[in-house]
Short mmCIF file of C-alpha atoms in Angstrom, two decimals:
data_model
loop_
_atom_site.label_atom_id
_atom_site.label_comp_id
_atom_site.label_asym_id
_atom_site.label_seq_id
_atom_site.Cartn_x
_atom_site.Cartn_y
_atom_site.Cartn_z
CA MET A 1 -4.13 -20.76 -16.37
CA LYS A 2 -2.99 -20.63 -12.85
CA ILE A 3 -1.83 -17.76 -10.91
CA MET A 4 -0.44 -17.48 -7.55
CA TYR A 5 -0.75 -13.97 -5.75
CA CYS A 6 1.36 -13.13 -2.88
CA ILE A 7 1.59 -10.18 -0.81
CA THR A 8 2.88 -9.42 2.82
CA SER A 9 0.12 -8.23 4.96
CA ALA A 10 -3.53 -8.79 5.16
CA SER A 11 -3.93 -5.63 7.15
CA TRP A 12 -6.12 -3.09 5.08
CA GLY A 13 -4.53 -0.77 2.66
CA GLY A 14 -4.84 0.13 -1.34
CA ALA A 15 -2.26 -2.73 -2.22
CA GLN A 16 -4.72 -5.25 -0.70
CA LEU A 17 -7.75 -3.98 -2.30
CA HIS A 18 -5.73 -4.30 -5.30
CA VAL A 19 -4.84 -7.81 -4.96
CA LEU A 20 -8.48 -8.33 -4.09
CA GLU A 21 -10.02 -7.28 -7.27
CA LEU A 22 -7.55 -9.34 -9.06
CA CYS A 23 -8.22 -12.62 -7.51
CA GLN A 24 -12.08 -12.15 -7.76
CA HIS A 25 -11.38 -11.43 -11.53
CA GLN A 26 -9.31 -14.06 -12.45
CA ILE A 27 -11.97 -16.48 -10.67
CA ASP A 28 -14.56 -14.75 -12.72
CA LEU A 29 -12.79 -15.90 -15.85
CA GLY A 30 -12.20 -19.02 -14.77
CA ASN A 31 -8.99 -19.24 -13.64
CA GLU A 32 -7.22 -21.08 -10.75
CA VAL A 33 -5.99 -18.68 -7.95
CA VAL A 34 -3.63 -19.60 -4.91
CA PHE A 35 -3.49 -16.68 -2.48
CA VAL A 36 -0.39 -16.63 -0.15
CA VAL A 37 -0.21 -14.09 2.64
CA GLY A 38 1.51 -13.55 5.82
CA ASN A 39 -0.97 -12.72 8.51
CA ASP A 40 -4.56 -12.75 9.52
CA GLY A 41 -6.54 -9.66 8.34
CA LEU A 42 -9.47 -8.01 6.59
CA LEU A 43 -7.88 -9.12 3.12
CA LEU A 44 -7.83 -12.77 4.28
CA ASP A 45 -11.47 -12.63 5.30
CA LYS A 46 -12.63 -10.77 2.16
CA VAL A 47 -10.42 -13.25 -0.20
CA LYS A 48 -12.32 -16.08 1.81
CA LYS A 49 -15.68 -14.91 0.84
CA ILE A 50 -14.73 -15.16 -3.08
CA GLY A 51 -14.72 -18.86 -2.62
CA LYS A 52 -12.83 -21.10 -5.25
CA VAL A 53 -9.42 -19.33 -4.03
CA LYS A 54 -6.94 -21.58 -2.26
CA ILE A 55 -5.51 -19.92 0.55
CA ILE A 56 -2.22 -20.49 1.83
CA SER A 57 -0.82 -18.90 5.36
CA LEU A 58 2.83 -18.35 5.33
CA PRO A 59 3.42 -16.77 9.01
CA THR A 60 7.43 -16.29 8.28
CA LEU A 61 6.29 -13.71 5.83
CA HIS A 62 6.62 -10.66 7.64
CA ARG A 63 7.76 -6.90 6.91
CA GLU A 64 10.83 -6.69 9.31
CA LEU A 65 14.31 -7.87 7.75
CA SER A 66 15.93 -10.75 9.20
CA LEU A 67 18.49 -12.91 7.80
CA VAL A 68 17.51 -16.06 9.55
CA ASN A 69 13.82 -15.67 9.00
CA ASP A 70 14.05 -14.29 5.48
CA CYS A 71 16.03 -17.10 4.91
CA LYS A 72 13.02 -19.91 5.81
CA VAL A 73 10.45 -17.79 4.49
CA ILE A 74 12.27 -18.21 0.88
CA PHE A 75 12.56 -21.87 1.52
CA ASP A 76 8.83 -22.23 2.57
CA LEU A 77 8.01 -20.32 -0.04
CA ARG A 78 9.81 -22.02 -2.88
CA LYS A 79 8.22 -25.19 -1.42
CA ILE A 80 4.62 -23.82 -1.98
CA ILE A 81 5.59 -22.92 -5.67
CA LYS A 82 6.81 -26.37 -6.36
CA LYS A 83 3.70 -27.83 -5.24
CA GLU A 84 1.27 -25.68 -6.75
CA GLU A 85 2.96 -24.95 -10.11
CA PRO A 86 1.44 -21.94 -10.87
CA ASP A 87 1.90 -20.29 -14.56
CA ILE A 88 2.24 -16.81 -12.79
CA LEU A 89 3.51 -15.61 -9.76
CA HIS A 90 2.14 -12.08 -8.97
CA LEU A 91 4.15 -10.35 -6.22
CA HIS A 92 3.11 -7.25 -4.13
CA SER A 93 4.64 -5.45 -1.25
CA SER A 94 8.21 -5.08 -1.21
CA LYS A 95 8.96 -8.15 1.11
CA ALA A 96 6.60 -10.49 -1.08
CA GLY A 97 8.48 -9.47 -3.78
CA THR A 98 12.24 -9.99 -2.94
CA VAL A 99 11.74 -13.58 -1.02
CA GLY A 100 9.11 -14.23 -4.02
CA ARG A 101 11.74 -13.93 -6.55
CA LEU A 102 14.30 -15.48 -4.76
CA ALA A 103 12.14 -18.36 -4.11
CA SER A 104 11.23 -18.72 -7.76
CA ILE A 105 14.69 -19.00 -9.05
CA GLY A 106 15.31 -22.18 -11.48
CA LEU A 107 11.67 -22.80 -11.22
CA SER A 108 9.43 -22.71 -14.38
CA VAL A 109 7.17 -20.06 -13.59
CA LYS A 110 6.63 -16.23 -14.84
CA THR A 111 7.44 -13.87 -11.98
CA ILE A 112 5.80 -10.14 -11.93
CA PHE A 113 6.18 -7.91 -9.26
CA THR A 114 3.95 -4.93 -8.95
CA VAL A 115 5.47 -1.78 -7.42
CA HIS A 116 2.79 0.21 -5.10
CA GLY A 117 5.62 2.53 -4.44
CA TRP A 118 9.23 1.69 -3.99
CA ALA A 119 10.85 0.93 -0.52
CA PHE A 120 13.34 3.53 -1.14
CA THR A 121 11.11 6.45 -2.44
CA ASN A 122 11.28 9.92 -2.10
CA GLY A 123 9.66 10.89 1.20
CA ILE A 124 11.10 7.76 3.33
CA SER A 125 13.14 9.20 6.36
CA SER A 126 15.55 6.78 6.76
CA ASN A 127 18.55 6.93 4.32
CA ILE A 128 20.40 4.08 5.54
CA LYS A 129 17.24 1.85 4.87
CA LYS A 130 16.46 3.70 1.27
CA LYS A 131 19.93 2.44 0.26
CA ILE A 132 19.64 -1.16 1.68
CA TYR A 133 16.31 -1.76 0.03
CA GLN A 134 17.42 -0.05 -3.25
CA LEU A 135 20.48 -2.34 -3.26
CA ILE A 136 18.12 -5.67 -2.56
CA GLU A 137 16.18 -4.35 -5.37
CA LYS A 138 18.98 -3.88 -7.75
CA ILE A 139 20.04 -7.62 -6.57
CA VAL A 140 16.64 -9.38 -7.42
CA SER A 141 15.33 -7.23 -10.54
CA PRO A 142 16.88 -9.52 -13.23
CA LEU A 143 14.99 -12.28 -11.36
CA THR A 144 11.60 -10.21 -12.56
CA ASP A 145 10.17 -11.26 -15.69
CA TYR A 146 8.02 -8.36 -15.93
CA PHE A 147 7.38 -4.98 -13.65
CA ILE A 148 3.80 -3.44 -13.12
CA CYS A 149 4.29 -0.02 -11.78
CA VAL A 150 1.05 1.78 -10.48
CA SER A 151 2.03 4.97 -11.46
CA LYS A 152 4.45 7.10 -13.59
CA TYR A 153 6.22 8.30 -11.11
CA ASP A 154 7.45 4.76 -9.73
CA TYR A 155 8.35 4.17 -13.47
CA ASP A 156 10.69 7.13 -13.26
CA ILE A 157 12.28 6.36 -10.13
CA GLY A 158 12.68 2.33 -11.44
CA GLU A 159 14.50 3.63 -14.55
CA GLN A 160 16.63 6.71 -12.82
CA HIS A 161 17.98 3.90 -10.50
CA GLY A 162 18.83 1.40 -13.01
CA ILE A 163 16.33 -1.31 -11.72
CA LEU A 164 14.05 -0.70 -14.97
CA LYS A 165 16.14 -1.72 -17.83
CA ILE A 166 15.06 0.15 -21.24
CA THR A 167 16.56 -2.40 -23.18
CA LYS A 168 14.26 -5.22 -21.62
CA HIS A 169 10.93 -3.96 -22.16
CA ASN A 170 9.79 -5.83 -18.99
CA TYR A 171 7.81 -3.01 -17.31
CA ALA A 172 4.70 -1.18 -17.96
CA VAL A 173 2.56 1.93 -16.06
CA VAL A 174 -0.91 0.35 -15.19
CA HIS A 175 -2.75 2.44 -12.64
CA ASN A 176 -5.09 1.38 -10.07
CA GLY A 177 -8.52 1.42 -10.74
CA VAL A 178 -11.63 1.20 -8.53
CA PRO A 179 -15.37 -0.03 -9.78
CA GLU A 180 -17.77 2.75 -10.16
CA PRO A 181 -19.94 3.49 -7.45
CA THR A 182 -23.66 2.86 -7.76
CA GLU A 183 -24.20 5.91 -5.38
CA LYS A 184 -22.64 8.99 -5.43
CA ASN A 185 -23.22 12.85 -4.93
CA ILE A 186 -21.08 14.66 -7.69
CA THR A 187 -22.47 18.16 -6.75
CA HIS A 188 -22.85 19.42 -3.67
CA ASN A 189 -24.68 22.67 -3.57
CA LEU A 190 -23.11 24.13 -0.40
CA GLU A 191 -24.40 27.75 0.07
CA ASN A 192 -24.38 28.89 3.74
CA GLU A 193 -23.65 24.89 4.68
CA ALA A 194 -21.03 23.48 6.78
CA ILE A 195 -18.15 22.03 4.52
CA LYS A 196 -17.27 18.50 5.35
CA ILE A 197 -13.83 17.18 4.78
CA VAL A 198 -12.71 13.60 5.24
CA MET A 199 -9.07 12.38 5.31
CA ILE A 200 -9.47 8.24 5.03
CA ALA A 201 -5.87 6.67 6.22
CA ARG A 202 -4.11 4.74 8.84
CA PHE A 203 -2.78 6.73 11.44
CA SER A 204 0.96 6.70 10.90
CA ALA A 205 4.17 9.22 10.12
CA GLN A 206 3.55 8.66 6.81
CA LYS A 207 0.02 9.70 6.26
CA ASP A 208 0.80 12.69 8.60
CA GLN A 209 -2.85 13.74 9.77
CA THR A 210 -0.89 16.25 11.94
CA THR A 211 -0.22 18.64 9.20
CA LEU A 212 -3.75 18.92 8.43
CA ILE A 213 -4.65 19.21 11.87
CA LYS A 214 -2.10 22.15 12.26
CA ALA A 215 -3.45 23.47 9.03
CA ILE A 216 -7.24 23.75 9.98
CA SER A 217 -6.09 25.43 13.33
CA GLN A 218 -4.94 28.53 11.27
CA ILE A 219 -8.24 28.77 9.37
CA SER A 220 -10.58 31.72 10.38
CA ASN A 221 -13.58 30.43 8.51
CA ARG A 222 -14.77 28.01 11.07
CA ASN A 223 -17.78 26.96 8.49
CA PHE A 224 -16.42 23.34 8.33
CA LEU A 225 -16.03 19.80 9.81
CA VAL A 226 -13.21 17.62 9.39
CA THR A 227 -13.73 13.60 9.98
CA PHE A 228 -10.57 11.42 9.93
CA VAL A 229 -11.31 7.85 9.20
CA GLY A 230 -8.67 5.00 10.34
CA ASP A 231 -6.87 3.86 13.30
CA GLY A 232 -3.24 3.36 13.69
CA SER A 233 0.03 4.30 15.70
CA THR A 234 -0.41 8.07 15.70
CA LEU A 235 -3.97 8.13 16.54
CA GLU A 236 -3.96 8.91 20.32
CA GLU A 237 -1.25 11.98 19.82
CA ASN A 238 -3.00 13.54 16.77
CA GLN A 239 -6.42 13.17 19.30
CA LYS A 240 -4.67 14.91 21.82
CA LEU A 241 -3.27 17.54 19.33
CA VAL A 242 -6.71 18.14 18.52
CA LYS A 243 -7.85 19.00 22.30
CA ASP A 244 -4.73 20.96 23.00
CA MET A 245 -5.42 23.18 20.00
CA LYS A 246 -9.37 23.24 21.03
CA LEU A 247 -10.66 21.87 17.76
CA ASP A 248 -13.02 19.47 19.24
CA LYS A 249 -15.47 20.82 17.59
CA ARG A 250 -14.50 20.75 14.40
CA VAL A 251 -12.77 17.50 14.12
CA LYS A 252 -13.90 13.96 14.28
CA PHE A 253 -12.11 10.48 14.81
CA VAL A 254 -14.18 7.56 13.92
CA GLY A 255 -11.61 5.10 13.66
CA PHE A 256 -11.45 2.33 11.59
CA LYS A 257 -14.58 1.12 9.12
CA GLN A 258 -14.72 -1.63 6.78
CA ASN A 259 -17.36 -0.05 5.17
CA VAL A 260 -16.06 3.82 3.91
CA ILE A 261 -18.73 4.43 1.44
CA PRO A 262 -20.83 6.81 3.52
CA TYR A 263 -18.02 8.73 4.39
CA LEU A 264 -17.15 9.16 0.39
CA ILE A 265 -20.87 9.95 -0.07
CA ASN A 266 -21.38 12.39 2.89
CA ASN A 267 -18.18 14.45 2.45
CA ASP A 268 -17.94 17.65 0.14
CA LEU A 269 -13.81 17.58 0.11
CA TYR A 270 -11.19 14.76 0.36
CA ILE A 271 -7.49 15.50 1.72
CA LEU A 272 -4.96 13.43 1.76
CA SER A 273 -1.72 15.23 3.50
CA THR A 274 0.88 12.15 3.00
CA HIS A 275 4.86 12.15 3.10
CA TYR A 276 5.21 9.68 0.07
CA GLU A 277 2.74 7.23 -2.03
CA GLY A 278 2.67 5.15 -4.84
CA LEU A 279 -0.96 6.06 -6.48
CA PRO A 280 -2.97 5.86 -3.45
CA ILE A 281 -6.70 3.94 -4.28
CA SER A 282 -8.25 6.42 -1.56
CA LEU A 283 -7.80 9.68 -4.01
CA ILE A 284 -9.34 7.11 -6.78
CA GLU A 285 -12.08 6.09 -4.90
CA ALA A 286 -12.91 10.04 -3.83
CA MET A 287 -12.82 10.93 -7.40
CA SER A 288 -15.05 8.21 -8.62
CA TYR A 289 -17.38 9.86 -5.90
CA GLY A 290 -16.98 13.05 -7.43
CA LEU A 291 -14.98 14.72 -4.67
CA PRO A 292 -12.41 17.48 -5.16
CA LEU A 293 -8.84 16.86 -3.68
CA ILE A 294 -6.17 18.32 -1.96
CA ALA A 295 -3.36 16.30 -1.75
CA SER A 296 0.47 16.26 -1.18
CA ASP A 297 2.79 16.43 -4.22
CA VAL A 298 4.47 13.03 -3.85
CA GLY A 299 4.47 10.02 -5.66
CA GLY A 300 1.79 9.37 -8.05
CA ASN A 301 -0.40 12.08 -6.51
CA SER A 302 0.20 14.63 -9.37
CA GLU A 303 -1.41 11.89 -11.81
CA LEU A 304 -4.37 11.97 -9.98
CA VAL A 305 -4.60 15.56 -8.97
CA SER A 306 -4.80 18.25 -11.63
CA GLU A 307 -3.94 21.32 -10.26
CA GLY A 308 -6.54 23.84 -10.42
CA VAL A 309 -8.86 21.19 -12.50
CA ASN A 310 -10.04 18.72 -9.81
CA GLY A 311 -8.27 20.06 -6.75
CA PHE A 312 -4.72 21.33 -5.62
CA LEU A 313 -1.01 20.01 -4.83
CA VAL A 314 0.70 21.40 -1.69
CA LYS A 315 4.27 20.60 -0.44
CA PRO A 316 4.26 17.66 2.25
CA GLU A 317 4.20 19.02 5.67
CA ASP A 318 3.29 22.68 4.32
CA GLU A 319 0.68 23.43 7.18
CA GLN A 320 0.36 27.11 5.68
CA GLN A 321 -0.01 26.10 2.08
CA LEU A 322 -2.84 23.66 3.17
CA ALA A 323 -4.58 26.08 4.97
CA GLU A 324 -4.60 28.45 2.07
CA ARG A 325 -5.51 25.73 -0.37
CA ILE A 326 -8.64 24.41 1.80
CA THR A 327 -9.81 28.25 2.44
CA CYS A 328 -9.95 29.01 -0.88
CA LEU A 329 -12.26 25.90 -1.15
CA LEU A 330 -14.51 27.28 1.73
CA ASN A 331 -14.95 30.43 0.36
CA ASP A 332 -15.59 29.10 -3.21
CA SER A 333 -18.38 26.68 -2.79
CA SER A 334 -18.64 26.62 -6.90
CA LEU A 335 -15.40 26.06 -7.29
CA LEU A 336 -15.97 22.78 -5.16
CA ASP A 337 -18.53 21.78 -7.20
CA LYS A 338 -16.54 22.57 -10.37
CA PHE A 339 -13.71 20.25 -8.94
CA GLY A 340 -15.74 17.59 -8.08
CA VAL A 341 -17.32 17.14 -11.54
CA ASN A 342 -14.01 17.37 -12.93
CA SER A 343 -12.72 14.52 -10.45
CA PHE A 344 -15.32 12.25 -11.78
CA ASN A 345 -14.82 12.76 -15.31
CA LYS A 346 -11.36 12.26 -15.14
CA TYR A 347 -11.89 8.77 -12.96
CA LYS A 348 -14.04 7.65 -15.77
CA LYS A 349 -11.52 8.54 -18.42
CA GLU A 350 -8.42 7.05 -16.85
CA PHE A 351 -9.06 5.14 -13.54
CA GLU A 352 -11.97 2.47 -14.15
CA ILE A 353 -11.08 -0.72 -12.71
CA SER A 354 -12.05 -2.51 -16.09
CA ARG A 355 -8.76 -0.76 -17.66
CA MET A 356 -6.71 -1.87 -15.06
CA LEU A 357 -7.71 -5.60 -15.31
CA SER A 358 -7.69 -5.48 -19.07
CA LYS A 359 -4.35 -4.31 -19.12
CA ILE A 360 -2.88 -6.86 -16.44
CA ASP A 361 -4.57 -9.77 -18.37
CA GLN A 362 -3.21 -8.78 -21.35
CA ILE A 363 0.26 -9.21 -19.42
CA TYR A 364 -0.49 -12.43 -18.14
CA CYS A 365 -1.33 -13.55 -21.74
CA ASN A 366 1.97 -12.40 -22.97
CA LEU A 367 3.99 -14.18 -20.46
CA LYS A 368 2.29 -17.29 -20.45
#
């Protein structure tokens, strides 16, 4: 079987990790893999290290909407598909998903679009953009042989907006998965020690580190340390906010890290204060390391965080509620320990990578 993966950006994130795992798995199975991407980045570097993957750079493929450029990228991608003749064209990210399906019209290739969060999902601030992306998806959805939704939340949105047609039976929920770590620290024994909190995410309006910073400024119990891992467009303003609030001794910014494992092993609580998500792999990784979770109740987060079992869900941008939930765990280290064990158990039951890969293999076989 020959499979072509196409994603807009090689900048690192959950969708990129997902594609990397798929490329590696298909090579391990002895299948041919072609990887098409719009720019350089960490994903591209990691795919190169796999070996045996044919890599094709498509610089016309980028996120911004442009009628002239988008017509060109459709034409360029169509030439690539015709030349490579893959059995499966597996598309990731909204832009690649759109141009890829248009480029495949009339060709003998089966197209799969993985929804890592719809481009018109709840939480996106611009209603105009939401309507445009919803219209685009309705136009190209008939060109899709199969949809994979990484969360039940995205599955439900697709049905509600008439994109996923019940009568067609061409879609399924396949939760993201991650490998089980070889080293982890599930129990924490934190009596009389500072509780270490971590958030690993790019700095952007979507991820909203600002709400977490404002929340911790309200906490009277100062026996904690927050580490932010990542960089991005809102980093400097968040650094300034920490300085203005005199939280320098309680907050660390360590920048982007290619290897985040030390930050998962050596912290006690994982927080994701975000505006919208699909099914964040960062939370699944935190679960695999036995970390309790606090996350905004958006997207598929409720499929990962069971309220009062392995963590807490909070309203997005509700700094007071977030502060209350953090305080609850700061004051009860035994609850942190209980949540951490439950996180790992939930990961083992539902989010091991072997489950994800097996389900996708079956979809490929059924379509071929």
